[in-house]
Short mmCIF file of N, CA and C in Angstrom, two decimals:
data_model
loop_
_atom_site.label_atom_id
_atom_site.label_comp_id
_atom_site.label_asym_id
_atom_site.label_seq_id
_atom_site.Cartn_x
_atom_site.Cartn_y
_atom_site.Cartn_z
N UNK A 10 0.54 -0.72 -0.04
CA UNK A 10 0.08 0.20 0.06
C UNK A 10 0.69 1.62 -0.05
N UNK A 11 0.45 2.00 -0.70
CA UNK A 11 1.13 3.24 -0.69
C UNK A 11 0.19 4.74 0.13
N UNK A 12 0.50 5.28 0.89
CA UNK A 12 -0.39 6.46 1.26
C UNK A 12 0.68 7.85 0.24
N UNK A 13 -0.54 8.26 0.08
CA UNK A 13 -0.02 10.27 -0.49
C UNK A 13 -0.96 11.22 -0.22
N UNK A 14 0.37 12.27 0.34
CA UNK A 14 -0.66 13.27 1.45
C UNK A 14 -0.17 14.50 0.92
N UNK A 15 -1.07 15.44 1.26
CA UNK A 15 -0.64 16.71 1.18
C UNK A 15 -1.51 17.89 0.54
N UNK A 16 -1.19 18.87 0.20
CA UNK A 16 -2.26 19.94 1.17
C UNK A 16 -3.02 19.71 -0.29
N UNK A 17 -4.40 20.59 -0.57
CA UNK A 17 -4.99 21.02 -1.88
C UNK A 17 -3.95 21.35 -3.33
N UNK A 18 -4.53 20.87 -4.77
CA UNK A 18 -4.33 20.95 -5.70
C UNK A 18 -2.24 20.91 -5.77
N UNK A 19 -1.51 20.22 -4.74
CA UNK A 19 -0.06 20.26 -4.46
C UNK A 19 1.04 19.45 -5.10
N UNK A 20 -0.08 18.27 -6.83
CA UNK A 20 0.36 17.64 -7.22
C UNK A 20 0.15 16.09 -6.90
N UNK A 21 -0.88 15.92 -5.89
CA UNK A 21 -1.17 14.35 -5.15
C UNK A 21 -1.14 13.43 -6.59
N UNK A 22 -2.58 13.51 -7.25
CA UNK A 22 -3.17 12.62 -8.44
C UNK A 22 -2.56 12.89 -9.43
N UNK A 23 -1.54 14.37 -10.12
CA UNK A 23 -0.34 14.56 -11.56
C UNK A 23 0.64 12.59 -10.88
N UNK A 24 1.35 13.01 -9.79
CA UNK A 24 2.30 11.71 -9.21
C UNK A 24 2.03 10.44 -9.00
N UNK A 25 0.93 10.48 -8.69
CA UNK A 25 0.34 9.00 -8.06
C UNK A 25 -0.13 8.74 -10.55
N UNK A 26 -0.59 8.71 -10.67
CA UNK A 26 -0.79 8.47 -12.59
C UNK A 26 0.94 9.05 -13.43
N UNK A 27 1.91 9.34 -13.11
CA UNK A 27 2.81 8.91 -12.58
C UNK A 27 3.67 8.06 -12.43
N UNK A 28 3.52 8.09 -11.10
CA UNK A 28 4.07 6.66 -10.64
C UNK A 28 3.92 5.35 -10.16
N UNK A 29 2.89 5.63 -10.34
CA UNK A 29 1.67 4.01 -9.77
C UNK A 29 0.39 4.19 -11.46
N UNK A 30 0.70 4.50 -12.05
CA UNK A 30 -0.12 4.10 -12.97
C UNK A 30 -1.26 2.89 -13.55
N UNK A 31 -0.71 1.49 -12.71
CA UNK A 31 -1.49 0.92 -12.89
C UNK A 31 -2.40 0.31 -11.73
N UNK A 32 -2.27 1.29 -10.66
CA UNK A 32 -2.41 0.91 -9.31
C UNK A 32 -4.40 1.36 -9.07
N UNK A 33 -4.64 0.95 -8.38
CA UNK A 33 -5.58 1.02 -8.13
C UNK A 33 -6.43 2.23 -6.79
N UNK A 34 -6.59 3.61 -6.98
CA UNK A 34 -6.52 4.44 -6.58
C UNK A 34 -7.77 4.61 -5.50
N UNK A 35 -7.36 5.18 -4.19
CA UNK A 35 -8.15 5.43 -3.25
C UNK A 35 -8.20 6.93 -3.32
N UNK A 36 -8.91 7.72 -3.38
CA UNK A 36 -8.88 9.39 -3.44
C UNK A 36 -9.77 9.79 -2.56
N UNK A 37 -9.29 11.05 -1.39
CA UNK A 37 -9.98 12.12 -1.31
C UNK A 37 -11.15 10.92 0.01
N UNK A 38 -9.88 9.68 0.99
CA UNK A 38 -9.98 8.97 1.95
C UNK A 38 -10.86 10.79 3.53
N UNK A 39 -11.04 11.65 3.17
CA UNK A 39 -10.72 12.33 4.07
C UNK A 39 -12.29 13.23 3.75
N UNK A 40 -13.08 12.40 2.96
CA UNK A 40 -14.51 12.44 2.88
C UNK A 40 -15.57 11.58 3.19
N UNK A 41 -14.65 10.86 3.54
CA UNK A 41 -15.32 9.08 3.39
C UNK A 41 -15.00 9.46 5.18
N UNK A 42 -13.96 10.49 5.86
CA UNK A 42 -14.32 10.38 7.26
C UNK A 42 -14.82 11.15 7.99
N UNK A 43 -15.44 12.03 7.48
CA UNK A 43 -16.29 12.82 7.53
C UNK A 43 -17.95 11.67 7.59
N UNK A 44 -18.43 11.05 6.18
CA UNK A 44 -19.35 10.91 6.99
C UNK A 44 -19.57 10.05 7.87
N UNK A 45 -17.80 9.09 8.33
CA UNK A 45 -18.61 7.62 9.25
C UNK A 45 -18.37 8.99 10.43
N UNK A 46 -18.25 10.00 10.63
CA UNK A 46 -18.44 10.84 11.89
C UNK A 46 -19.69 11.41 12.08
N UNK A 47 -19.89 11.63 10.97
CA UNK A 47 -21.80 12.02 11.51
C UNK A 47 -22.74 11.24 10.88
N UNK A 48 -21.66 9.36 10.98
CA UNK A 48 -23.23 8.70 11.79
C UNK A 48 -22.93 7.91 12.76
N UNK A 49 -21.52 8.41 13.59
CA UNK A 49 -21.68 8.25 14.65
C UNK A 49 -20.23 7.26 14.67
N UNK A 50 -19.87 7.39 14.32
CA UNK A 50 -18.77 6.16 13.88
C UNK A 50 -17.18 6.63 14.51
N UNK A 51 -16.85 5.72 14.10
CA UNK A 51 -15.19 5.76 15.20
C UNK A 51 -14.08 5.90 13.64
N UNK A 52 -13.93 7.14 13.33
CA UNK A 52 -13.76 6.97 11.08
C UNK A 52 -12.25 5.77 11.70
N UNK A 53 -11.59 5.70 12.40
CA UNK A 53 -9.89 5.39 13.20
C UNK A 53 -10.61 3.80 12.87
N UNK A 54 -11.93 3.10 13.52
CA UNK A 54 -11.62 2.07 13.36
C UNK A 54 -12.32 1.60 12.84
N UNK A 55 -12.62 2.30 11.63
CA UNK A 55 -13.25 2.11 10.50
C UNK A 55 -12.76 1.63 10.14
N UNK A 56 -11.44 2.87 9.74
CA UNK A 56 -10.62 2.66 8.27
C UNK A 56 -9.33 1.34 8.77
N UNK A 57 -9.42 1.36 10.25
CA UNK A 57 -8.39 -0.46 9.97
C UNK A 57 -8.87 -1.35 9.67
N UNK A 58 -10.84 -1.29 10.00
CA UNK A 58 -11.40 -2.79 9.56
C UNK A 58 -11.07 -2.90 7.59
N UNK A 59 -11.57 -1.49 7.10
CA UNK A 59 -11.62 -1.48 6.30
C UNK A 59 -10.06 -1.56 4.95
N UNK A 60 -8.89 -1.52 5.59
CA UNK A 60 -7.64 -2.40 5.01
C UNK A 60 -7.02 -3.81 5.91
N UNK A 61 -8.50 -4.55 6.91
CA UNK A 61 -8.12 -5.08 6.56
C UNK A 61 -8.59 -6.74 6.03
N UNK A 62 -10.01 -6.06 5.36
CA UNK A 62 -10.36 -6.36 4.70
C UNK A 62 -9.29 -6.75 3.82
N UNK A 63 -9.20 -5.53 3.34
CA UNK A 63 -8.44 -5.51 1.39
C UNK A 63 -7.44 -6.46 1.69
N UNK A 64 -7.39 -6.43 3.16
CA UNK A 64 -6.13 -7.49 2.87
C UNK A 64 -6.03 -8.64 2.85
N UNK A 65 -6.90 -9.06 3.43
CA UNK A 65 -7.50 -9.88 3.63
C UNK A 65 -7.68 -10.93 2.88
N UNK A 66 -8.07 -10.26 1.12
CA UNK A 66 -8.16 -10.41 0.08
C UNK A 66 -6.95 -10.04 -0.94
N UNK A 67 -6.34 -9.74 -0.61
CA UNK A 67 -4.49 -9.58 -1.31
C UNK A 67 -4.08 -10.93 -0.91
N UNK A 68 -3.68 -11.65 -1.73
CA UNK A 68 -2.05 -11.75 -1.64
C UNK A 68 -1.35 -11.92 -2.27
N UNK A 69 0.19 -11.79 -1.76
CA UNK A 69 1.20 -11.27 -2.36
C UNK A 69 1.78 -12.56 -2.60
N UNK A 70 1.84 -12.33 -4.34
CA UNK A 70 3.39 -13.79 -5.16
C UNK A 70 4.80 -13.32 -4.47
N UNK A 71 5.10 -13.81 -3.72
CA UNK A 71 6.57 -13.73 -3.60
C UNK A 71 7.50 -14.28 -5.13
N UNK A 72 7.10 -14.53 -6.06
CA UNK A 72 7.82 -14.44 -7.06
C UNK A 72 8.31 -13.59 -7.80
N UNK A 73 6.98 -12.26 -8.06
CA UNK A 73 6.91 -11.87 -8.68
C UNK A 73 6.54 -9.76 -8.05
N UNK A 74 6.44 -10.22 -7.10
CA UNK A 74 5.06 -9.60 -5.93
C UNK A 74 4.07 -8.40 -6.29
N UNK A 75 3.70 -9.14 -7.51
CA UNK A 75 2.29 -8.90 -7.62
C UNK A 75 1.12 -8.99 -6.90
N UNK A 76 0.11 -8.37 -6.98
CA UNK A 76 -0.89 -9.15 -5.44
C UNK A 76 -1.91 -9.13 -6.82
N UNK A 77 -2.73 -10.39 -5.94
CA UNK A 77 -3.62 -11.14 -6.63
C UNK A 77 -4.94 -11.38 -5.80
N UNK A 78 -5.96 -10.79 -5.94
CA UNK A 78 -7.87 -10.66 -5.23
C UNK A 78 -7.66 -11.77 -5.36
N UNK A 79 -8.81 -12.28 -4.53
CA UNK A 79 -9.52 -12.99 -4.84
C UNK A 79 -10.68 -13.08 -5.93
N UNK A 80 -11.48 -13.73 -6.34
CA UNK A 80 -12.77 -13.11 -7.42
C UNK A 80 -13.68 -12.13 -7.05
N UNK A 81 -14.51 -12.47 -6.21
CA UNK A 81 -15.40 -11.10 -5.28
C UNK A 81 -14.15 -9.85 -5.38
N UNK A 82 -13.61 -10.00 -5.14
CA UNK A 82 -11.62 -8.21 -4.67
C UNK A 82 -11.92 -7.28 -6.28
N UNK A 83 -11.71 -8.55 -7.31
CA UNK A 83 -10.98 -8.55 -8.53
C UNK A 83 -11.86 -7.29 -9.06
N UNK A 84 -13.86 -8.25 -8.89
CA UNK A 84 -15.07 -7.63 -9.42
C UNK A 84 -15.67 -5.78 -9.21
N UNK A 85 -14.64 -6.21 -7.21
CA UNK A 85 -14.54 -5.26 -6.34
C UNK A 85 -13.76 -3.65 -7.25
N UNK A 86 -12.90 -4.44 -7.66
CA UNK A 86 -12.01 -3.43 -8.61
C UNK A 86 -11.95 -3.67 -10.26
N UNK A 87 -12.53 -4.03 -10.09
CA UNK A 87 -13.18 -2.98 -11.53
C UNK A 87 -12.82 -4.54 -12.79
N UNK A 88 -12.73 -4.79 -11.81
CA UNK A 88 -11.82 -6.39 -12.37
C UNK A 88 -10.42 -6.20 -13.01
N UNK A 89 -10.01 -5.65 -12.63
CA UNK A 89 -8.66 -5.09 -13.06
C UNK A 89 -7.80 -6.17 -11.80
N UNK A 90 -7.07 -6.60 -11.78
CA UNK A 90 -5.17 -6.39 -10.70
C UNK A 90 -4.75 -6.01 -10.47
N UNK A 91 -4.73 -5.01 -9.48
CA UNK A 91 -4.21 -3.62 -9.35
C UNK A 91 -2.55 -3.87 -8.45
N UNK A 92 -1.46 -3.59 -9.14
CA UNK A 92 -0.18 -3.98 -8.51
C UNK A 92 -0.42 -3.22 -7.17
N UNK A 93 -0.39 -2.05 -7.43
CA UNK A 93 -0.78 -1.49 -5.61
C UNK A 93 -1.93 -0.72 -5.75
N UNK A 94 -2.51 -0.59 -4.33
CA UNK A 94 -2.99 0.38 -4.01
C UNK A 94 -2.81 1.39 -3.85
N UNK A 95 -3.47 2.63 -4.07
CA UNK A 95 -2.78 4.25 -3.25
C UNK A 95 -3.95 4.68 -2.38
N UNK A 96 -3.72 5.51 -1.71
CA UNK A 96 -4.89 5.92 -0.58
C UNK A 96 -4.50 7.48 -0.88
N UNK A 97 -5.00 7.71 -1.47
CA UNK A 97 -4.77 9.67 -2.28
C UNK A 97 -5.39 11.14 -1.10
N UNK A 98 -4.91 10.96 0.34
CA UNK A 98 -5.57 12.20 1.35
C UNK A 98 -4.98 13.99 1.07
N UNK A 99 -5.76 14.62 1.63
CA UNK A 99 -5.51 15.66 1.69
C UNK A 99 -5.46 15.60 3.22
N UNK A 100 -4.35 16.60 3.44
CA UNK A 100 -3.74 17.24 4.70
C UNK A 100 -4.87 18.69 5.01
N UNK A 101 -5.18 18.79 5.87
CA UNK A 101 -6.38 19.17 6.69
C UNK A 101 -6.11 20.01 7.81
N UNK A 102 -4.90 19.54 8.07
CA UNK A 102 -4.67 19.50 9.87
C UNK A 102 -3.80 20.96 10.21
N UNK A 103 -3.44 21.88 8.88
CA UNK A 103 -2.59 22.92 8.81
C UNK A 103 -2.90 23.82 8.23
N UNK A 104 -2.64 25.62 9.12
CA UNK A 104 -3.33 26.54 8.58
C UNK A 104 -4.76 26.98 10.23
N UNK A 105 -5.58 27.65 10.34
CA UNK A 105 -6.00 27.83 11.71
C UNK A 105 -7.40 27.18 11.85
N UNK A 106 -6.80 27.03 13.16
CA UNK A 106 -7.75 25.97 13.90
C UNK A 106 -9.30 26.26 13.79
N UNK A 107 -10.37 25.70 13.10
CA UNK A 107 -11.74 25.98 13.18
C UNK A 107 -12.46 26.30 14.32
N UNK A 108 -13.27 27.27 14.54
CA UNK A 108 -14.33 27.34 15.69
C UNK A 108 -15.67 26.74 15.80
N UNK A 109 -15.37 25.85 14.39
CA UNK A 109 -16.87 25.22 14.52
C UNK A 109 -16.10 23.41 14.94
N UNK A 110 -17.20 23.19 16.00
CA UNK A 110 -16.62 21.59 17.12
C UNK A 110 -16.48 20.62 15.93
N UNK A 111 -17.98 20.73 14.94
CA UNK A 111 -17.29 19.03 14.37
C UNK A 111 -16.76 19.27 13.35
N UNK A 112 -15.67 21.02 12.72
CA UNK A 112 -14.41 20.20 11.99
C UNK A 112 -13.10 20.48 12.56
N UNK A 113 -13.20 21.05 13.74
CA UNK A 113 -12.25 20.22 14.30
C UNK A 113 -11.83 18.38 14.54
N UNK A 114 -12.98 18.35 14.99
CA UNK A 114 -13.10 17.23 15.42
C UNK A 114 -13.15 16.23 14.22
N UNK A 115 -13.34 16.70 12.69
CA UNK A 115 -13.06 15.56 11.09
C UNK A 115 -11.29 15.82 11.39
N UNK A 116 -10.73 17.39 11.04
CA UNK A 116 -9.53 17.82 11.84
C UNK A 116 -8.81 16.94 12.74
N UNK A 117 -9.21 16.52 13.46
CA UNK A 117 -8.61 15.40 14.49
C UNK A 117 -8.32 13.90 13.87
N UNK A 118 -9.62 13.73 13.14
CA UNK A 118 -9.64 12.48 12.89
C UNK A 118 -9.39 11.70 11.04
N UNK A 119 -9.24 13.42 11.01
CA UNK A 119 -7.78 12.68 9.32
C UNK A 119 -6.94 12.72 9.76
N UNK A 120 -6.19 13.24 10.70
CA UNK A 120 -5.22 13.09 11.66
C UNK A 120 -4.81 11.66 11.18
N UNK A 121 -5.46 11.77 12.54
CA UNK A 121 -5.39 10.12 12.92
C UNK A 121 -5.71 9.22 12.04
N UNK A 122 -6.60 8.71 11.29
CA UNK A 122 -6.72 8.46 9.80
C UNK A 122 -5.53 8.17 8.55
N UNK A 123 -5.05 8.87 8.54
CA UNK A 123 -3.03 9.24 8.07
C UNK A 123 -2.43 8.74 9.38
N UNK A 124 -2.20 8.95 10.31
CA UNK A 124 -1.37 7.98 10.99
C UNK A 124 -1.29 6.38 11.54
N UNK A 125 -2.78 6.29 11.13
CA UNK A 125 -2.23 4.63 11.01
C UNK A 125 -2.47 4.06 9.63
N UNK A 126 -2.65 5.08 8.70
CA UNK A 126 -2.30 4.57 6.93
C UNK A 126 -1.14 4.20 7.00
N UNK A 127 -0.36 5.39 7.06
CA UNK A 127 1.04 5.67 7.77
C UNK A 127 1.74 4.50 7.70
N UNK A 128 1.15 3.61 9.10
CA UNK A 128 1.36 2.94 10.09
C UNK A 128 2.19 1.49 8.40
N UNK A 129 0.96 1.05 7.66
CA UNK A 129 0.68 0.25 7.46
C UNK A 129 1.24 -0.14 6.00
N UNK A 130 1.06 1.38 5.47
CA UNK A 130 1.42 1.35 4.36
C UNK A 130 3.02 1.56 4.15
N UNK A 131 3.39 0.35 2.58
CA UNK A 131 5.03 0.41 2.59
C UNK A 131 5.85 1.70 1.89
N UNK A 132 5.25 3.09 1.04
CA UNK A 132 5.21 3.88 1.31
C UNK A 132 4.82 4.83 1.69
N UNK A 133 4.95 5.83 2.06
CA UNK A 133 4.61 7.18 2.35
C UNK A 133 5.15 8.56 1.31
N UNK A 134 4.68 9.33 0.61
CA UNK A 134 5.43 10.50 0.50
C UNK A 134 4.39 11.23 0.88
N UNK A 135 4.61 13.16 0.53
CA UNK A 135 3.58 13.69 0.90
C UNK A 135 4.72 15.13 0.28
N UNK A 136 3.63 15.81 -0.95
CA UNK A 136 3.69 16.21 -2.09
C UNK A 136 3.33 17.77 -1.93
N UNK A 137 4.13 18.34 -2.13
CA UNK A 137 4.41 20.73 -1.82
C UNK A 137 4.88 21.10 -2.76
N UNK A 138 3.80 21.33 -3.47
CA UNK A 138 4.58 22.71 -4.23
C UNK A 138 4.75 20.51 -6.07
N UNK A 139 4.05 20.73 -6.58
CA UNK A 139 3.85 19.23 -6.97
C UNK A 139 5.69 18.54 -6.95
N UNK A 140 6.33 19.00 -5.74
CA UNK A 140 8.00 18.15 -5.37
C UNK A 140 7.13 16.90 -4.02
N UNK A 141 7.81 15.86 -5.05
CA UNK A 141 7.57 14.78 -3.90
C UNK A 141 8.47 13.95 -2.50
N UNK A 142 8.37 15.01 -1.83
CA UNK A 142 8.89 13.76 -1.10
C UNK A 142 8.47 12.35 0.08
N UNK A 143 9.35 11.50 -0.50
CA UNK A 143 9.04 9.48 0.73
C UNK A 143 9.58 10.28 2.13
N UNK A 144 8.74 9.70 3.13
CA UNK A 144 8.75 9.90 3.99
C UNK A 144 9.10 8.49 4.40
N UNK A 145 8.06 7.35 3.93
CA UNK A 145 8.74 6.64 4.45
C UNK A 145 8.85 5.08 3.20
#
């Protein structure tokens, strides 16, 4: 798994397309976090369950490091067998702290989920002004 983070319009998607053209890309996960908070769910545990579900359906072939999916998962992933799973998230924790309590809680949850994803990721990139920096 690869995690790509950075502020709005910093080149995350262009970097992903050029570096991981065959990847299964999950974009704007931070918006899923907003939805989960609205439903009273814990976004960190939801994200970990989601990754566990995906990991359970993927099997790494030691000979060529290709990711193979079960038939159900292949259908979920548009019947393509991605070589990488890439999650792209906007960083939302920089800047002025919002006065709205819900917005503060959302930003906190996005940061915690990003940390969880970063721990489990094989590689983590942060983009600023279109320049990728590999963090892990």
